[in-house]
Structure formats: C-alpha cells, structure tokens
Coordinates of C-alpha atoms and ligand atoms in Angstrom, one line a residue:
X6 CA -15.1 18.9 -4.3
X7 CA -12.6 17.8 -6.9
X8 CA -11.7 20.0 -9.6
X9 CA -9.8 17.1 -11.7
X10 CA -6.0 16.2 -12.4
X11 CA -4.2 19.3 -12.3
X12 CA 0.0 20.0 -13.4
X13 CA 1.9 21.7 -11.6
X14 CA 1.0 25.5 -11.6
X15 CA 4.3 27.3 -12.3
X16 CA 6.0 24.4 -13.8
X17 CA 6.2 25.8 -17.5
X18 CA 7.1 23.3 -20.3
X19 CA 9.0 22.6 -23.2
X20 CA 7.8 20.8 -25.8
X21 CA 10.0 17.6 -24.5
X22 CA 8.4 18.1 -21.4
X23 CA 4.9 17.1 -23.0
X24 CA 5.2 13.6 -22.3
X25 CA 5.4 13.1 -18.5
X26 CA 3.8 15.7 -17.1
X27 CA 3.1 15.3 -12.9
X28 CA -0.5 15.6 -12.4
X29 CA -2.0 15.3 -9.0
X30 CA -5.8 15.6 -8.2
X31 CA -7.0 18.7 -7.1
X32 CA -9.2 18.4 -4.2
X33 CA -10.3 21.0 -1.6
X34 CA -12.0 19.8 1.3
X35 CA -13.4 21.8 4.1
X36 CA -12.9 20.7 7.7
X37 CA -16.3 21.9 9.8
X38 CA -14.2 21.0 13.4
X39 CA -11.3 23.5 12.2
X40 CA -13.1 25.4 9.7
X41 CA -9.9 24.7 7.5
X42 CA -9.9 25.0 3.5
X43 CA -7.0 22.5 2.1
X44 CA -6.3 20.2 -0.4
X45 CA -6.6 17.1 -0.1
X46 CA -3.9 15.4 -2.4
X47 CA -0.5 18.1 -1.7
X48 CA 2.2 17.3 -3.6
X49 CA 6.0 16.9 -3.2
X50 CA 7.0 20.3 -2.2
X51 CA 10.1 19.7 -3.7
X52 CA 8.2 18.9 -7.0
X53 CA 7.2 22.7 -6.7
X54 CA 10.1 25.0 -5.6
X55 CA 13.7 24.3 -7.0
X56 CA 16.1 26.0 -9.0
X57 CA 13.9 26.6 -12.0
X58 CA 10.8 28.1 -9.8
X59 CA 9.1 30.5 -12.6
X60 CA 7.1 33.0 -10.2
X61 CA 9.3 36.2 -9.6
X62 CA 7.4 38.5 -7.1
X63 CA 9.2 41.6 -9.4
X64 CA 7.0 41.3 -12.2
X65 CA 4.0 44.0 -10.5
X66 CA 4.6 47.6 -9.8
X67 CA 1.8 47.6 -7.5
X68 CA 3.8 44.4 -5.6
X69 CA 6.8 46.3 -5.2
X70 CA 4.5 49.2 -3.5
X71 CA 2.8 46.8 -1.8
X72 CA 5.7 45.4 0.0
X73 CA 7.4 48.7 0.5
X74 CA 4.3 49.2 2.7
X75 CA 4.2 46.1 4.1
X76 CA 7.8 46.3 5.4
X77 CA 7.4 50.1 6.8
X78 CA 4.8 49.0 8.9
X79 CA 6.3 45.9 10.3
X80 CA 9.5 48.5 10.7
X81 CA 7.4 50.8 12.8
X82 CA 5.1 48.4 14.5
X83 CA 7.0 45.0 15.6
X84 CA 11.2 46.4 15.7
X85 CA 12.6 46.9 19.4
X86 CA 16.0 47.1 20.0
X87 CA 18.4 45.7 17.5
X88 CA 15.8 44.0 15.3
X89 CA 16.6 41.1 13.6
X90 CA 14.0 40.1 10.9
X91 CA 13.6 37.0 9.3
X92 CA 11.2 36.4 6.2
X93 CA 9.9 32.9 5.0
X94 CA 9.8 32.2 0.9
X95 CA 11.6 35.7 0.9
X96 CA 11.6 34.9 -3.3
X97 CA 13.7 37.9 -5.3
X98 CA 13.8 40.2 -2.3
X99 CA 11.1 42.7 -3.2
X100 CA 10.2 42.8 0.5
X101 CA 13.6 42.2 2.7
X102 CA 14.9 44.9 0.3
X103 CA 13.3 47.6 1.8
X104 CA 14.8 46.0 5.5
X105 CA 18.5 46.0 3.9
X106 CA 17.7 49.8 2.9
X107 CA 17.0 50.7 6.0
X108 CA 19.9 48.8 7.5
X109 CA 17.6 46.3 9.6
X110 CA 19.3 43.0 10.1
X111 CA 17.4 40.5 8.2
X112 CA 17.6 37.2 6.5
X113 CA 15.2 35.8 3.8
X114 CA 14.9 32.1 3.9
X115 CA 13.9 30.8 0.4
X116 CA 14.1 27.2 -1.3
X117 CA 14.0 28.5 -4.8
X118 CA 17.6 29.3 -5.5
X119 CA 16.9 30.6 -8.5
X120 CA 14.9 33.0 -7.4
X121 CA 17.3 33.4 -3.9
X122 CA 20.3 34.7 -6.4
X123 CA 18.1 37.6 -7.9
X124 CA 17.3 38.5 -3.8
X125 CA 21.2 38.5 -3.2
X126 CA 21.6 40.4 -6.4
X127 CA 19.2 42.6 -4.4
X128 CA 21.6 43.1 -1.2
X129 CA 19.3 40.8 0.7
X130 CA 20.8 38.3 2.9
X131 CA 19.3 35.0 1.6
X132 CA 19.5 31.1 2.9
X133 CA 18.3 28.9 0.4
X134 CA 16.6 26.4 2.4
X135 CA 13.1 25.4 3.6
X136 CA 12.0 26.7 7.3
X137 CA 12.1 23.9 9.4
X138 CA 12.8 23.0 13.7
X139 CA 16.4 22.3 12.4
X140 CA 16.9 25.1 9.9
X141 CA 15.7 27.7 13.0
X142 CA 17.8 26.4 15.4
X143 CA 21.1 26.9 12.8
X144 CA 19.6 31.0 12.1
X145 CA 19.3 31.3 15.9
X146 CA 22.3 29.9 16.6
X147 CA 24.3 32.1 14.3
X148 CA 22.2 35.4 14.3
X149 CA 20.1 35.0 17.7
X150 CA 16.5 35.1 18.1
X151 CA 14.1 36.9 16.0
X152 CA 11.6 39.8 16.4
X153 CA 9.7 39.4 13.8
X154 CA 9.0 36.0 11.3
X155 CA 7.2 37.6 8.3
X156 CA 5.8 35.9 5.3
X157 CA 3.7 37.2 2.0
X158 CA 2.0 34.4 0.0
X159 CA 3.8 31.7 1.2
X160 CA 2.6 30.2 4.5
X161 CA -0.6 28.7 2.8
X162 CA 2.0 27.1 0.4
X163 CA 3.2 25.0 3.4
X164 CA 1.9 21.3 4.2
X165 CA 3.4 20.8 7.9
X166 CA 2.4 24.1 9.6
X167 CA 3.3 22.3 13.0
X168 CA 6.7 22.3 11.9
X169 CA 6.5 26.1 11.1
X170 CA 4.8 26.5 14.4
X171 CA 7.7 24.8 16.1
X172 CA 10.2 26.3 14.1
X173 CA 8.8 30.0 15.0
X174 CA 8.7 29.1 18.4
X175 CA 12.7 28.3 18.3
X176 CA 13.8 31.2 17.0
X177 CA 11.4 34.1 18.3
X178 CA 12.0 36.5 21.3
X179 CA 9.9 36.3 24.2
X180 CA 7.7 39.0 22.7
X181 CA 8.6 38.2 19.3
X182 CA 5.7 38.1 16.4
X183 CA 4.4 35.8 13.6
X184 CA 2.9 38.0 10.5
X185 CA 1.9 36.5 7.4
X186 CA -0.5 37.5 4.7
X187 CA -2.6 35.2 2.3
X188 CA -5.4 34.9 -0.5
X189 CA -8.5 35.0 2.1
X190 CA -10.8 32.3 1.9
X191 CA -13.9 34.9 2.6
X192 CA -13.0 36.9 -0.7
X193 CA -12.4 33.2 -2.5
X194 CA -16.1 32.8 -1.7
X195 CA -17.6 36.3 -2.5
X196 CA -15.9 36.2 -5.6
X197 CA -16.0 33.2 -6.4
X198 CA -12.1 33.2 -7.2
X199 CA -11.8 28.9 -7.5
X200 CA -8.6 29.8 -9.9
X201 CA -6.8 30.3 -6.1
X202 CA -6.7 26.8 -5.8
X203 CA -3.6 25.5 -7.2
X204 CA -0.9 23.0 -6.0
X205 CA 1.2 25.8 -3.9
X206 CA -2.0 26.6 -2.5
X207 CA -2.4 23.8 0.0
X208 CA -4.5 25.9 2.1
X209 CA -7.2 29.0 1.4
X210 CA -6.8 30.1 4.7
X211 CA -9.9 32.1 7.0
X212 CA -9.2 33.7 10.4
X213 CA -11.1 30.5 12.4
X214 CA -8.6 28.2 10.5
X215 CA -5.4 30.2 11.5
X216 CA -6.4 30.3 14.9
X217 CA -7.3 26.4 14.9
X218 CA -3.9 25.4 13.3
X219 CA -1.6 27.8 15.5
X220 CA -3.5 27.8 18.6
X221 CA -2.1 24.2 18.9
X222 CA 1.7 25.5 18.9
X223 CA 0.6 28.1 21.6
X224 CA 0.5 31.0 19.2
X225 CA -2.8 33.5 19.1
X226 CA -4.0 35.9 16.5
X227 CA -3.3 39.3 18.0
X228 CA -4.3 41.4 14.8
X229 CA -6.0 41.3 11.4
X230 CA -5.6 43.8 8.6
X231 CA -7.7 43.3 5.1
X232 CA -5.7 43.6 1.7
X233 CA -6.7 44.2 -1.6
X234 CA -3.7 42.6 -3.2
X235 CA -4.2 38.6 -5.3
X236 CA -7.7 39.6 -5.1
X237 CA -8.4 40.2 -1.6
X238 CA -5.9 39.1 1.4
X239 CA -5.7 38.8 4.9
X240 CA -2.4 40.1 7.0
X241 CA -2.4 37.9 10.3
X242 CA -0.2 38.6 13.5
X243 CA 0.2 36.0 15.5
X244 CA 2.5 36.1 19.2
X245 CA 2.6 33.3 22.0
X246 CA -0.7 33.6 24.0
X247 CA -0.6 36.2 26.4
X248 CA 2.2 37.9 25.5
X249 CA 0.4 40.8 23.2
X250 CA -3.1 42.7 23.8
X251 CA -5.3 41.4 21.2
X252 CA -7.0 43.9 18.9
X253 CA -10.9 44.3 18.3
X254 CA -10.6 43.3 14.7
X255 CA -9.8 39.9 15.5
X256 CA -13.1 39.5 16.7
X257 CA -15.4 41.6 14.7
X258 CA -13.5 39.4 11.6
X259 CA -14.8 36.4 13.4
X260 CA -18.2 37.2 13.6
X261 CA -18.3 38.5 10.0
X262 CA -16.9 34.8 8.9
X263 CA -19.7 33.6 10.6
X264 CA -22.1 35.8 9.1
X265 CA -20.6 35.6 5.6
X266 CA -21.3 31.4 6.2
X267 CA -17.7 30.4 6.0
X268 CA -18.1 27.8 8.9
X269 CA -21.2 26.0 7.1
X270 CA -20.4 23.4 4.9
X271 CA -23.4 24.2 2.4
X272 CA -21.1 27.7 1.5
X273 CA -18.7 24.8 -0.1
X274 CA -21.3 23.0 -2.2
X275 CA -22.8 26.3 -3.1
X276 CA -19.1 27.7 -4.1
X277 CA -18.7 24.1 -6.0
X278 CA -21.8 24.9 -8.5
X279 CA -20.5 28.6 -9.0
X280 CA -17.7 27.3 -10.2
X281 CA -19.2 25.4 -12.6
X282 CA -21.5 27.4 -14.0
X283 CA -18.7 29.8 -14.1
X284 CA -16.5 27.2 -16.6
X285 CA -19.4 26.6 -18.5
X286 CA -19.8 30.6 -19.4
X287 CA -16.4 30.9 -20.3
X288 CA -16.1 28.0 -22.2
X289 CA -19.2 28.6 -24.4
X290 CA -17.9 32.7 -24.5
X291 CA -14.8 31.5 -26.2
X292 CA -16.6 29.5 -28.7
X293 CA -19.0 31.9 -29.7
X294 CA -16.1 34.5 -30.1
X295 CA -13.9 32.2 -32.3
X296 CA -17.0 30.8 -34.4
X297 CA -17.2 34.3 -35.6
X298 CA -13.3 34.5 -36.1
X299 CA -11.8 36.2 -33.4
X300 CA -8.0 36.1 -32.3
X301 CA -8.2 35.6 -28.7
X302 CA -5.1 35.7 -26.5
X303 CA -4.3 35.4 -22.9
X304 CA -2.8 38.3 -20.6
X305 CA -0.8 36.7 -18.0
X306 CA 0.4 33.0 -17.9
X307 CA -0.2 33.3 -13.7
X308 CA -0.4 29.9 -11.5
X309 CA -4.0 31.0 -10.9
X310 CA -4.5 30.4 -15.1
X311 CA -3.5 26.5 -14.8
X312 CA -6.4 25.9 -12.8
X313 CA -8.8 27.9 -15.0
X314 CA -7.2 26.6 -18.2
X315 CA -7.0 22.7 -16.7
X316 CA -10.6 23.2 -15.1
X317 CA -12.4 24.2 -18.1
X318 CA -10.4 22.4 -20.8
X319 CA -9.2 25.2 -22.8
X320 CA -6.2 25.0 -25.1
X321 CA -4.8 26.4 -28.1
X322 CA -7.8 25.9 -30.4
X323 CA -9.4 28.7 -28.0
X324 CA -6.5 30.7 -26.9
X325 CA -3.9 31.5 -29.2
X326 CA -0.8 32.3 -27.1
X327 CA -0.3 33.6 -23.4
X328 CA 1.5 37.0 -23.1
X329 CA 3.4 37.4 -20.5
X330 CA 6.3 39.2 -18.9
X331 CA 8.8 36.7 -17.3
X332 CA 11.5 36.0 -19.1
X333 CA 11.7 31.8 -17.6
X334 CA 7.8 31.3 -18.9
X335 CA 8.6 33.1 -22.4
X336 CA 9.2 30.0 -25.3
X337 CA 7.3 27.3 -23.3
X338 CA 4.1 26.2 -22.7
X339 CA 1.1 26.3 -20.5
X340 CA 1.1 23.1 -17.7
X341 CA -1.2 20.7 -19.1
X342 CA -3.3 22.7 -21.6
X343 CA 0.7 23.4 -23.5
X344 CA -0.8 26.6 -25.1
X345 CA 2.1 29.2 -26.1
X346 CA 3.4 31.4 -24.0
X347 CA 4.9 34.4 -25.6
X348 CA 6.7 37.6 -24.3
X349 CA 4.7 41.2 -24.1
X350 CA 6.2 42.3 -27.6
X351 CA 4.5 39.9 -29.4
X352 CA 1.0 41.0 -27.5
X353 CA 2.0 45.0 -28.7
X354 CA 2.9 44.2 -32.1
X355 CA -0.5 42.7 -33.2
X356 CA -2.8 43.5 -31.0
X357 CA -5.5 40.6 -30.6
X358 CA -9.5 41.3 -30.5
X359 CA -10.2 40.1 -27.0
X360 CA -7.4 39.0 -24.3
X361 CA -8.6 36.7 -21.2
X362 CA -7.1 38.7 -18.4
X363 CA -5.8 36.1 -16.4
X364 CA -4.0 38.7 -13.7
X365 CA -7.3 40.0 -12.8
X366 CA -5.6 40.9 -9.5
X367 CA -3.9 43.1 -11.3
X368 CA -6.5 44.4 -13.2
X369 CA -6.3 48.3 -12.3
X370 CA -2.6 48.3 -12.9
X371 CA -3.0 46.2 -16.6
X372 CA -5.2 48.1 -17.4
X373 CA -4.0 51.3 -17.1
X374 CA -0.9 50.8 -18.8
X375 CA -2.7 48.9 -22.1
X376 CA -4.9 52.0 -23.0
X377 CA -3.3 51.5 -26.5
X378 CA -4.7 48.2 -27.0
X379 CA -8.4 49.5 -25.8
X380 CA -8.0 52.4 -28.1
X381 CA -7.5 49.8 -31.0
X382 CA -10.6 48.4 -29.9
X383 CA -9.5 45.4 -27.8
X384 CA -11.7 44.1 -25.1
X385 CA -10.9 42.2 -22.1
X386 CA -12.3 39.1 -21.2
X387 CA -12.4 38.5 -17.1
X388 CA -14.2 36.0 -15.2
X389 CA -13.8 37.0 -11.5
X390 CA -16.5 37.1 -10.1
X391 CA -18.5 36.2 -13.5
X392 CA -17.4 35.5 -16.9
X393 CA -18.0 39.1 -19.1
X394 CA -16.3 41.2 -22.0
X395 CA -14.7 44.8 -20.7
X396 CA -13.8 48.0 -23.2
X397 CA -11.4 49.4 -20.4
Ligands
TYD19 P1 0.2 37.1 -10.4 O1 -1.1 37.4 -10.4 O2 1.0 37.8 -9.2 O3 0.3 35.3 -10.5 P2 0.1 34.1 -9.5 O4 -1.5 33.7 -10.0 O5 1.0 33.6 -10.4 O6 0.3 34.8 -8.2 O7 0.5 37.6 -11.4 C1 2.0 37.8 -12.0 C2 2.3 37.0 -13.2 O8 1.5 37.8 -14.0 C3 3.7 36.8 -13.9 O9 3.8 35.9 -14.7 C4 3.9 37.9 -14.9 C5 2.2 38.1 -15.2 N1 2.3 39.6 -15.4 C6 2.3 40.1 -16.8 O10 2.4 39.8 -18.2 N2 2.2 41.6 -17.3 C7 1.9 42.3 -16.2 O11 1.5 43.7 -16.2 C8 1.9 42.0 -14.9 C9 1.1 43.0 -13.6 C10 1.7 40.7 -14.4

C-alpha cells in the first residue's frame, strides 16, 4: 500500500528550505512469511538523525513518569552484580538519568549530537554514534559486557536489525537481555492509527515479527508487556535462546495476534480502506468548519502529524498554525505542507474555535492542562480511531 510521497517527519523547515525538500514514497508492505510490516523505501538514516534532530523526549510529563517506571523495572528484574546498562537512541537522557541517579553504570548510544548534548547536561554518559557491531566491540573493550541493552521507540527506526542482533551478541553478558518497546502493530490496526507510519518507523512490530527477525540472530522473546504509551506499544524482553525461562504471556500474545488477524494479508487491505475513509472524513470536516468561518489550529507538531497532513493534503488554508512546545520547531514550518509552527503562548493568547489534536496519544495529559481552552468553548478534533469533535 502507498501513502504517497512524504517528507522527513521531523524535518521542520524554514522558508528558504521550501524548495528542494527531501521526499520519499511512504509505502508499507506486509510480509506474510515473517509477519513483518515494513517500509519498502527507507530514507538514509543520516537524513533523519543529525545535529538538528527535532524530537526531544522531555516534552511530555507523562513520558517522564513512564521512563522512570521502565528504568525501575529494569533495575528490579535484570541487573545482577556490578551492572552495566546500555541504551540505544538515548535521546536527551530521559530514561538513563534514572540509572545515573541510582548510581548504575550506564552508557547512552545516540546518533543525534544535539539531543546527546542535553543528556550529558543531565549527568548521562553518552556516546554520539549509531549502534553497530564495531561500536559494540569498542564499548565492550572500554566498559566491559552489558547486563542489559535497552531501548524505547528506537528499534523500529533501525533498518538493519541483523546488525543490531550481531552488535547485541557482541556486547551482552551470557545471560544479558535486550529489551525494547515500540508502537505495536495490533494497536495500530485496532485504532486505525496510520499516522504511526512515517520515515523513522521503518517497522511496526508485532510479537511474531520480533520473534522472526531476532530469532535469526539466536535471540528469543522471553517476555512481553503491553504499554499504553504512543497510542499502544509493546515491550519485548529478548535473551539468547535457552538462556532464560520464557513467560506464558508470550504464547498468549501470539494466539491473540492470530485472532486479531495480524497474520492475514486481508487485514492490511481493510486497514488501507479504513485510512482512505478516515482521510475523507477529516478533510470534509475541516472544509465544512472553514466555510462557517471557524478558526482551526493544530495542537502539537508531532512526527505523526507529518503523515496525516501530507496524506490528507491539509495545508495552512485549513489549519492556521500548529502550536508546539519544542523551541527548535517554533518559527519553522511543517514538512511538506508548510503550516507555521508557533509557540504554545500564541494558542493561549487567542484561543481558536477548534484544535486538531495531533498528539492524540497524550490526550489525557493535554486535556487536563487545557481546561481554560475548553471553558472558553474551544473544541478538540480527533481522528483516532475515528474523526470526531470533542468538547473536553
Ligand atoms: P509525541 O506524540 O511524542 O510525538 P511524535 O509523533 O513525534 O512521537 O508528542 C511530542 C510532540 O508534541 C512534541 O513536538 C511536543 C508536542 N507537545 C506539545 O506541544 N504539547 C504537549 O502538551 C505535549 C504533551 C506535546
């Protein structure tokens, strides 16, 4: 299936950059043999992760709480004597700072220098690099083998997972674990949240696909834990085959995936049809509201919004601007559709009639802090799982 030409989701542009933006075809494909949903065309990682990377994990209060919980759980279950923990794609250090505070030896491996710099300011040891077999050899030489390699919303960004399996095998202790969580294919299909598909999300994993990809490298999934983050995620715990006992939850989730139809190619045909109907409903609602003279803005210039805006062909004729709290995005324009991104203060100063909630996964956090907007009569437009107007 194709969602058409897409720009890089996190490349918020200046007016000078309107010409010559990088586009690629966003075309996910399902492999019935291994159960993997992946992008056919994968943009060069260097186009996505660099010293201007616009996603800072600390922008959400609820994610700070989530990562503190994730770190505590790892410390409780997976750290033996003299532990050493390595995080892949450690961003601004939101998770590792919890290990740093607990005095656990740690290292973040993060390819974008601007976010790595912030992590160091929080006392997080960070190496600016992609995680490759060579990097793993160098880290092991300098710091010793790791008890745990952890990641969140990172593994699905990495095109060459064979190299990750190889690198993990180099770096981990014999009973070491590789733990990661990412948006879950089952949730995307259930909620029709097609905006999970963008350049950075090369894969949308299911348990079956993780078993198949990492099984080739000698790893097996020994536990799975459902997460509410990013609109429905799954945490996978992997160990070298036979090195650890396997939880019953793994078999239960596989059975549930079959019941949901995740193994069946017809599910993805239905998903594509649902995306088309969702697009038609969103565009016609925005057009209709515009004809009544309503002011409509976007709330949160998320990566996900790049897919929605470009797939639906929504530009500043329908959405006046998008409010976002990330300084690097403010004053710039959305990739491909060139809607201005403005600071949250602009939203508060002059409330619109409608706000399209692009960070729908943070709806609870956002609606609970925007009660003054709702009290002033402001309404939310959401599009996951279906297009509707909500008065919080
Ligand atoms: P997230 O859903 O993590 O984005 P992505 O789709 O890129 O994974 O949301 C983070 C973005 O949303 C970030 O640009 C900041 C913005 N945001 C706000 O502007 N206000 C808020 O209250 C929250 C929670 C996020």
